[in-house]
Coordinates of C-alpha atoms in Angstrom, one line a residue:
X1 CA 2.0 24.2 40.1
X2 CA -0.5 24.9 37.0
X3 CA 0.0 20.7 36.4
X4 CA -1.5 20.0 39.6
X5 CA -4.2 22.4 38.8
X6 CA -4.8 20.7 35.7
X7 CA -5.0 17.4 37.2
X8 CA -7.1 18.5 39.7
X9 CA -9.6 19.7 37.4
X10 CA -9.7 16.6 35.3
X11 CA -9.9 14.5 38.6
X12 CA -13.3 16.7 39.3
X13 CA -14.7 16.5 36.0
X14 CA -14.2 12.4 36.1
X15 CA -15.9 12.3 39.5
X16 CA -18.6 14.0 38.6
X17 CA -18.8 11.9 35.4
X18 CA -19.5 9.2 37.7
X19 CA -21.7 11.0 40.5
X20 CA -23.8 12.7 38.2
X21 CA -26.1 9.2 37.0
X22 CA -26.0 8.3 40.8
X23 CA -27.1 11.3 42.3
X24 CA -30.7 10.9 40.7
X25 CA -33.0 7.8 42.1
X26 CA -35.5 6.9 39.8
X27 CA -38.0 9.4 38.4
X28 CA -41.6 8.8 39.3
X29 CA -44.4 9.2 37.0
X30 CA -45.4 12.3 38.7
X31 CA -44.2 14.9 40.8
X32 CA -46.8 14.1 43.6
X33 CA -48.6 10.9 44.2
X34 CA -52.0 12.4 45.0
X35 CA -52.3 13.4 41.5
X36 CA -51.8 9.8 40.6
X37 CA -54.4 8.5 42.5
X38 CA -57.0 11.1 41.6
X39 CA -55.9 10.0 37.8
X40 CA -56.3 6.1 38.8
X41 CA -59.8 6.8 40.3
X42 CA -60.8 9.0 37.5
X43 CA -60.1 6.2 35.0
X44 CA -62.1 3.4 37.0
X45 CA -65.0 5.9 36.7
X46 CA -64.5 6.3 33.1
X47 CA -64.5 2.2 32.9
X48 CA -67.7 2.0 34.7
X49 CA -69.3 4.9 32.4
X50 CA -68.2 2.4 29.4
X51 CA -69.8 -0.3 30.6
X52 CA -73.2 1.5 31.4
X53 CA -73.3 2.7 27.6
X54 CA -72.1 -1.0 26.5
X55 CA -68.8 0.4 24.8
X56 CA -66.9 -2.0 26.0
X57 CA -67.8 -5.9 27.3
X58 CA -67.8 -7.6 30.9
X59 CA -64.1 -8.9 30.3
X60 CA -62.2 -5.8 28.9
X61 CA -63.7 -4.0 31.5
X62 CA -62.8 -6.2 34.2
X63 CA -59.1 -6.2 32.8
X64 CA -59.1 -2.3 32.4
X65 CA -60.3 -2.5 36.3
X66 CA -57.6 -4.5 37.1
X67 CA -54.4 -2.8 35.6
X68 CA -56.3 0.7 37.2
X69 CA -56.3 -0.7 40.7
X70 CA -52.6 -1.9 40.0
X71 CA -51.2 1.7 39.6
X72 CA -53.6 3.4 42.0
X73 CA -52.0 0.6 44.7
X74 CA -48.5 1.4 43.4
X75 CA -49.0 5.2 43.8
X76 CA -50.4 5.0 47.1
X77 CA -47.2 2.7 48.2
X78 CA -45.1 5.4 46.6
X79 CA -46.2 8.3 48.3
X80 CA -43.9 7.5 51.9
X81 CA -40.8 7.3 49.4
X82 CA -39.8 10.4 47.5
X83 CA -39.7 9.8 43.7
X84 CA -40.1 6.1 44.3
X85 CA -36.8 5.5 45.8
X86 CA -36.5 3.1 49.0
X87 CA -34.4 3.3 51.8
X88 CA -32.1 0.7 50.8
X89 CA -31.6 2.0 47.3
X90 CA -30.6 5.7 49.2
X91 CA -28.3 3.4 51.0
X92 CA -26.9 2.0 47.9
X93 CA -26.7 5.0 46.0
X94 CA -25.2 6.9 48.6
X95 CA -22.1 4.5 49.3
X96 CA -21.6 4.0 45.4
X97 CA -20.7 7.8 45.6
X98 CA -18.7 7.3 48.2
X99 CA -16.7 4.7 46.7
X100 CA -16.2 6.9 43.4
X101 CA -15.3 9.5 45.5
X102 CA -12.2 8.0 47.0
X103 CA -11.5 5.3 44.4
X104 CA -10.8 7.6 41.5
X105 CA -8.2 10.0 42.8
X106 CA -6.6 6.9 44.5
X107 CA -6.4 5.1 41.5
X108 CA -5.0 7.7 39.6
X109 CA -2.2 8.6 42.2
X110 CA -1.2 5.2 42.1
X111 CA -0.7 5.0 38.2
X112 CA 1.1 8.3 38.5
X113 CA 3.1 7.0 41.1
X114 CA 4.2 3.7 39.1
X115 CA 4.7 5.2 35.6
X116 CA 5.0 8.7 36.4
X117 CA 8.2 10.8 37.5
X118 CA 6.9 12.8 40.7
X119 CA 10.5 13.5 42.0
X120 CA 11.8 15.2 38.6
X121 CA 12.1 19.1 38.9
X122 CA 10.4 21.1 35.9
X123 CA 12.4 21.6 33.2
X124 CA 10.7 24.7 30.8
X125 CA 12.2 25.2 27.4
X126 CA 13.4 28.5 28.3
X127 CA 15.5 27.3 31.3
X128 CA 17.1 24.3 29.6
X129 CA 18.5 27.1 26.8
X130 CA 20.1 28.5 29.3
X131 CA 22.2 25.7 30.4
X132 CA 26.0 24.7 29.9
X133 CA 25.7 24.3 25.8
X134 CA 28.3 21.1 26.6
X135 CA 25.1 19.4 28.2
X136 CA 22.5 19.5 25.9
X137 CA 21.5 17.6 23.0
X138 CA 21.6 19.0 19.3
X139 CA 18.4 19.9 18.6
X140 CA 18.3 21.6 21.7
X141 CA 21.4 23.4 21.0
X142 CA 20.0 24.0 17.3
X143 CA 17.1 25.6 18.9
X144 CA 19.2 27.8 21.3
X145 CA 21.2 29.2 18.5
X146 CA 17.8 29.9 16.5
X147 CA 16.7 31.6 19.2
X148 CA 19.6 33.6 19.7
X149 CA 19.6 34.6 15.7
X150 CA 15.8 35.6 16.0
X151 CA 16.9 37.9 19.1
X152 CA 20.3 39.3 17.2
X153 CA 19.7 39.0 13.4
X154 CA 23.3 40.5 12.8
X155 CA 25.1 37.8 14.4
X156 CA 27.3 36.6 11.2
X157 CA 28.8 33.8 13.3
X158 CA 25.4 32.4 14.2
X159 CA 24.4 32.5 10.7
X160 CA 27.6 30.9 9.6
X161 CA 27.0 28.0 11.8
X162 CA 23.1 27.2 11.3
X163 CA 23.8 27.5 7.2
X164 CA 25.5 24.2 6.8
X165 CA 23.2 22.3 8.9
X166 CA 20.1 23.8 7.4
X167 CA 21.9 22.4 3.9
X168 CA 22.5 19.1 4.9
X169 CA 18.9 18.7 6.1
X170 CA 18.1 19.7 3.0
X171 CA 16.2 23.2 4.0
X172 CA 17.8 25.1 0.8
X173 CA 16.0 28.3 1.0
X174 CA 16.6 28.5 4.7
X175 CA 20.3 27.7 3.9
X176 CA 20.6 30.5 0.9
X177 CA 18.9 33.2 3.5
X178 CA 21.8 31.7 6.6
X179 CA 24.7 32.1 4.2
X180 CA 23.6 35.2 2.6
X181 CA 23.1 36.9 6.1
X182 CA 26.7 35.2 7.3
X183 CA 28.0 37.3 4.1
X184 CA 25.7 40.4 4.7
X185 CA 26.9 41.2 8.2
X186 CA 30.3 39.2 8.5
X187 CA 33.6 39.0 6.6
X188 CA 32.7 37.2 3.4
X189 CA 35.5 34.1 2.9
X190 CA 35.4 31.7 0.1
X191 CA 33.7 28.6 2.1
X192 CA 31.1 30.9 2.9
X193 CA 30.3 32.2 -0.7
X194 CA 30.9 28.8 -1.8
X195 CA 27.9 27.8 0.3
X196 CA 25.7 30.4 -0.5
X197 CA 26.3 29.2 -4.4
X198 CA 25.5 25.6 -3.6
X199 CA 22.4 26.4 -1.6
X200 CA 21.0 28.7 -4.2
X201 CA 21.7 25.9 -6.7
X202 CA 20.0 23.5 -4.9
X203 CA 17.1 25.4 -4.1
X204 CA 16.7 26.0 -7.8
X205 CA 16.1 22.7 -8.4
X206 CA 20.2 22.0 -9.7
X207 CA 19.8 25.1 -11.7
X208 CA 22.8 27.0 -11.5
X209 CA 21.4 30.8 -11.4
X210 CA 22.9 33.7 -12.1
X211 CA 23.2 34.7 -8.6
X212 CA 24.7 31.4 -7.7
X213 CA 27.4 32.0 -10.3
X214 CA 28.3 35.0 -8.8
X215 CA 28.7 34.1 -5.5
X216 CA 30.6 31.0 -6.8
X217 CA 32.8 33.6 -8.9
X218 CA 33.5 35.5 -5.7
X219 CA 34.7 32.3 -3.7
X220 CA 37.1 31.5 -6.7
X221 CA 38.3 35.0 -6.7
X222 CA 39.1 34.8 -3.2
X223 CA 40.8 30.9 -3.4
X224 CA 41.8 30.0 -6.5
X225 CA 41.5 26.3 -5.3
X226 CA 38.2 26.1 -3.7
X227 CA 36.9 22.8 -5.2
X228 CA 33.2 23.1 -4.4
X229 CA 32.9 26.6 -6.2
X230 CA 35.2 25.1 -9.5
X231 CA 32.8 22.0 -9.1
X232 CA 29.5 23.8 -9.3
X233 CA 31.3 26.5 -12.2
X234 CA 32.1 23.7 -14.2
X235 CA 28.2 22.4 -13.8
X236 CA 27.6 25.8 -15.2
X237 CA 29.4 25.4 -18.1
X238 CA 27.7 22.1 -18.9
X239 CA 24.3 23.7 -18.6
X240 CA 25.1 26.5 -20.9
X241 CA 26.3 23.9 -23.2
X242 CA 29.7 23.6 -22.9
X243 CA 30.6 20.3 -22.3
X244 CA 34.4 20.5 -23.7
X245 CA 35.0 23.4 -21.1
X246 CA 33.2 21.2 -18.3
X247 CA 34.8 18.1 -18.9
X248 CA 38.5 20.3 -19.1
X249 CA 37.0 22.0 -15.7
X250 CA 36.8 18.6 -13.6
X251 CA 39.8 17.2 -15.0
X252 CA 41.9 20.1 -13.9
X253 CA 39.7 19.7 -10.6
X254 CA 40.9 16.1 -10.3
X255 CA 44.7 17.2 -11.1
X256 CA 44.8 19.4 -8.1
X257 CA 42.7 17.2 -5.5
X258 CA 44.6 15.6 -2.6
X259 CA 45.1 11.8 -2.9
X260 CA 42.6 11.2 0.0
X261 CA 39.9 14.1 -0.9
X262 CA 36.6 12.4 0.1
X263 CA 35.0 14.4 -2.8
X264 CA 37.2 13.0 -5.7
X265 CA 35.0 9.9 -6.4
X266 CA 31.8 12.2 -6.6
X267 CA 33.8 14.4 -9.0
X268 CA 35.1 11.4 -11.3
X269 CA 31.9 10.0 -11.5
X270 CA 30.3 13.1 -13.0
X271 CA 33.2 13.5 -15.4
X272 CA 33.0 10.2 -16.8
X273 CA 29.4 11.0 -17.1
X274 CA 30.0 14.1 -19.2
X275 CA 32.8 12.0 -21.0
X276 CA 30.5 9.5 -21.8
X277 CA 27.8 11.9 -23.3
X278 CA 30.0 13.8 -25.0
X279 CA 31.6 10.6 -26.6
X280 CA 27.9 9.4 -27.8
X281 CA 27.2 12.6 -28.9
X282 CA 30.4 13.0 -31.0
X283 CA 30.0 9.5 -32.3
X284 CA 26.3 10.2 -33.4
X285 CA 27.5 12.9 -35.2
X286 CA 29.5 11.0 -37.6
X287 CA 28.8 9.2 -40.5
X288 CA 28.0 5.5 -40.4
X289 CA 30.9 4.6 -42.1
X290 CA 33.0 6.5 -39.6
X291 CA 31.3 5.7 -36.0
X292 CA 32.9 2.2 -35.8
X293 CA 36.4 3.8 -36.5
X294 CA 35.3 6.2 -33.5
X295 CA 33.9 3.8 -31.2
X296 CA 37.3 1.9 -31.3
X297 CA 39.3 4.8 -30.8
X298 CA 37.5 5.8 -28.0
X299 CA 38.0 2.4 -26.8
X300 CA 41.8 2.2 -27.3
X301 CA 41.7 5.3 -25.6
X302 CA 40.3 4.1 -22.5
X303 CA 42.7 1.1 -22.5
X304 CA 45.8 3.2 -22.8
X305 CA 44.4 5.6 -20.0
X306 CA 43.8 2.5 -17.6
X307 CA 46.8 0.2 -18.3
X308 CA 48.9 3.9 -17.4
X309 CA 47.4 5.0 -14.2
X310 CA 44.9 2.3 -13.4
X311 CA 41.3 2.9 -12.6
X312 CA 38.1 1.8 -10.5
X313 CA 36.2 -0.9 -11.4
X314 CA 33.6 0.6 -13.1
X315 CA 36.1 1.5 -15.4
X316 CA 37.6 -1.8 -15.9
X317 CA 34.3 -3.2 -16.1
X318 CA 33.2 -0.5 -18.8
X319 CA 36.4 -1.2 -20.6
X320 CA 36.1 -5.1 -21.1
X321 CA 32.5 -4.9 -22.2
X322 CA 33.5 -2.3 -24.9
X323 CA 36.0 -4.7 -26.0
X324 CA 33.7 -7.6 -26.0
X325 CA 31.0 -5.8 -28.1
X326 CA 33.9 -4.9 -30.5
X327 CA 34.3 -8.6 -30.6
X328 CA 38.0 -8.5 -29.6
X329 CA 37.7 -11.2 -26.9
X330 CA 41.7 -11.7 -26.8
X331 CA 42.1 -7.6 -25.9
X332 CA 39.1 -8.6 -23.3
X333 CA 40.8 -11.5 -21.4
X334 CA 44.1 -9.3 -21.0
X335 CA 42.3 -6.4 -19.7
X336 CA 40.6 -9.0 -17.3
X337 CA 43.9 -10.2 -15.8
X338 CA 45.3 -6.3 -15.6
X339 CA 42.4 -5.4 -13.7
X340 CA 42.8 -8.5 -11.6
X341 CA 46.4 -7.4 -10.7
X342 CA 45.4 -3.8 -10.2
X343 CA 42.8 -4.4 -8.1
X344 CA 44.5 -7.5 -6.4
X345 CA 44.0 -5.9 -2.8
X346 CA 40.1 -5.5 -3.5
X347 CA 38.4 -8.5 -2.6
X348 CA 35.1 -7.9 -3.9
X349 CA 36.5 -6.2 -7.0
X350 CA 38.0 -9.7 -7.8
X351 CA 34.9 -11.4 -6.8
X352 CA 32.8 -9.1 -9.7
X353 CA 35.9 -9.3 -11.9
X354 CA 35.3 -13.6 -11.9
X355 CA 31.4 -13.0 -12.6
X356 CA 31.8 -10.4 -15.1
X357 CA 34.5 -13.0 -17.0
X358 CA 32.2 -16.0 -16.5
X359 CA 29.1 -13.9 -17.9
X360 CA 31.1 -12.4 -21.4
X361 CA 32.9 -16.1 -21.5
X362 CA 35.9 -15.2 -21.3
X363 CA 37.6 -17.4 -18.4
X364 CA 40.5 -19.6 -20.0
X365 CA 39.3 -22.9 -20.9
X366 CA 41.3 -26.2 -19.6
X367 CA 43.0 -27.8 -22.6

């Protein structure tokens, strides 16, 4: 009902804006025509006096008399029509007013009927929040949960539902508060505690804070195999300068990972980065004479590992480039062949290896 009242007010305002200029005829110069005639007669008398005093010439006096006479005749003709409006102009103005009064609402109704949805019932938010959740979209369902939590802030289950969503949406402060509420009002479990630690880390810009460490340690205490908590605790070791301990922790985590664990690839990349950084730091600390031997030992160690366990395209590529830089092109060609054999089911990887072999001039030339 309120929407129709608003529509009626808007229509009335539009009609008023159209009728206002039409409701005023041409404004006369004087409210009373008699005053105008008196003024013009006085002007003619003044012209006669100016001629008698020889202030103006005959030609100027004749022009002034003609102008005053025209104004006097116009005022005398307007006396029978108020404000100078003729009967025909009054009829046109009334017809325009009637046309505007009828056409504006009719046009509005036609446009609404063509483009609007007059048959749809009202859909207030409060009513939609009470509908069956299975028939609601995600945003509405999420708003329903948030409204419920505002009314029942001690519902640990509700906080446990919204906390991961906040975390995925990048609302890290909200996620940390939601995880903390789930822990405070419910029975803490390892996943909730690990989520609380991650949210606190992300809210701190990637720094593993003391509060985050406490949550992660509690999660590992409840479940020593909690992968998320172990990963962030390994990052905490790296943050503290214990690079060797962080590498060991990530290696142990990967050793316990299931073959199809989706998070393993990300952990493996982080481990490779840590190992590369540790290797560079260790080599940089050596004397110049020992640096070349240390680099070759690292390359040989990587070659042995890939030969025994296989690896990713990135690992094979790193080994091939390292062997080429060391001037051992024969070993690099053998590595290319081995990589092609191990990655034979990966078409894009084989293409990348061919490109790499051509770039490093490792392709066998025909005799």
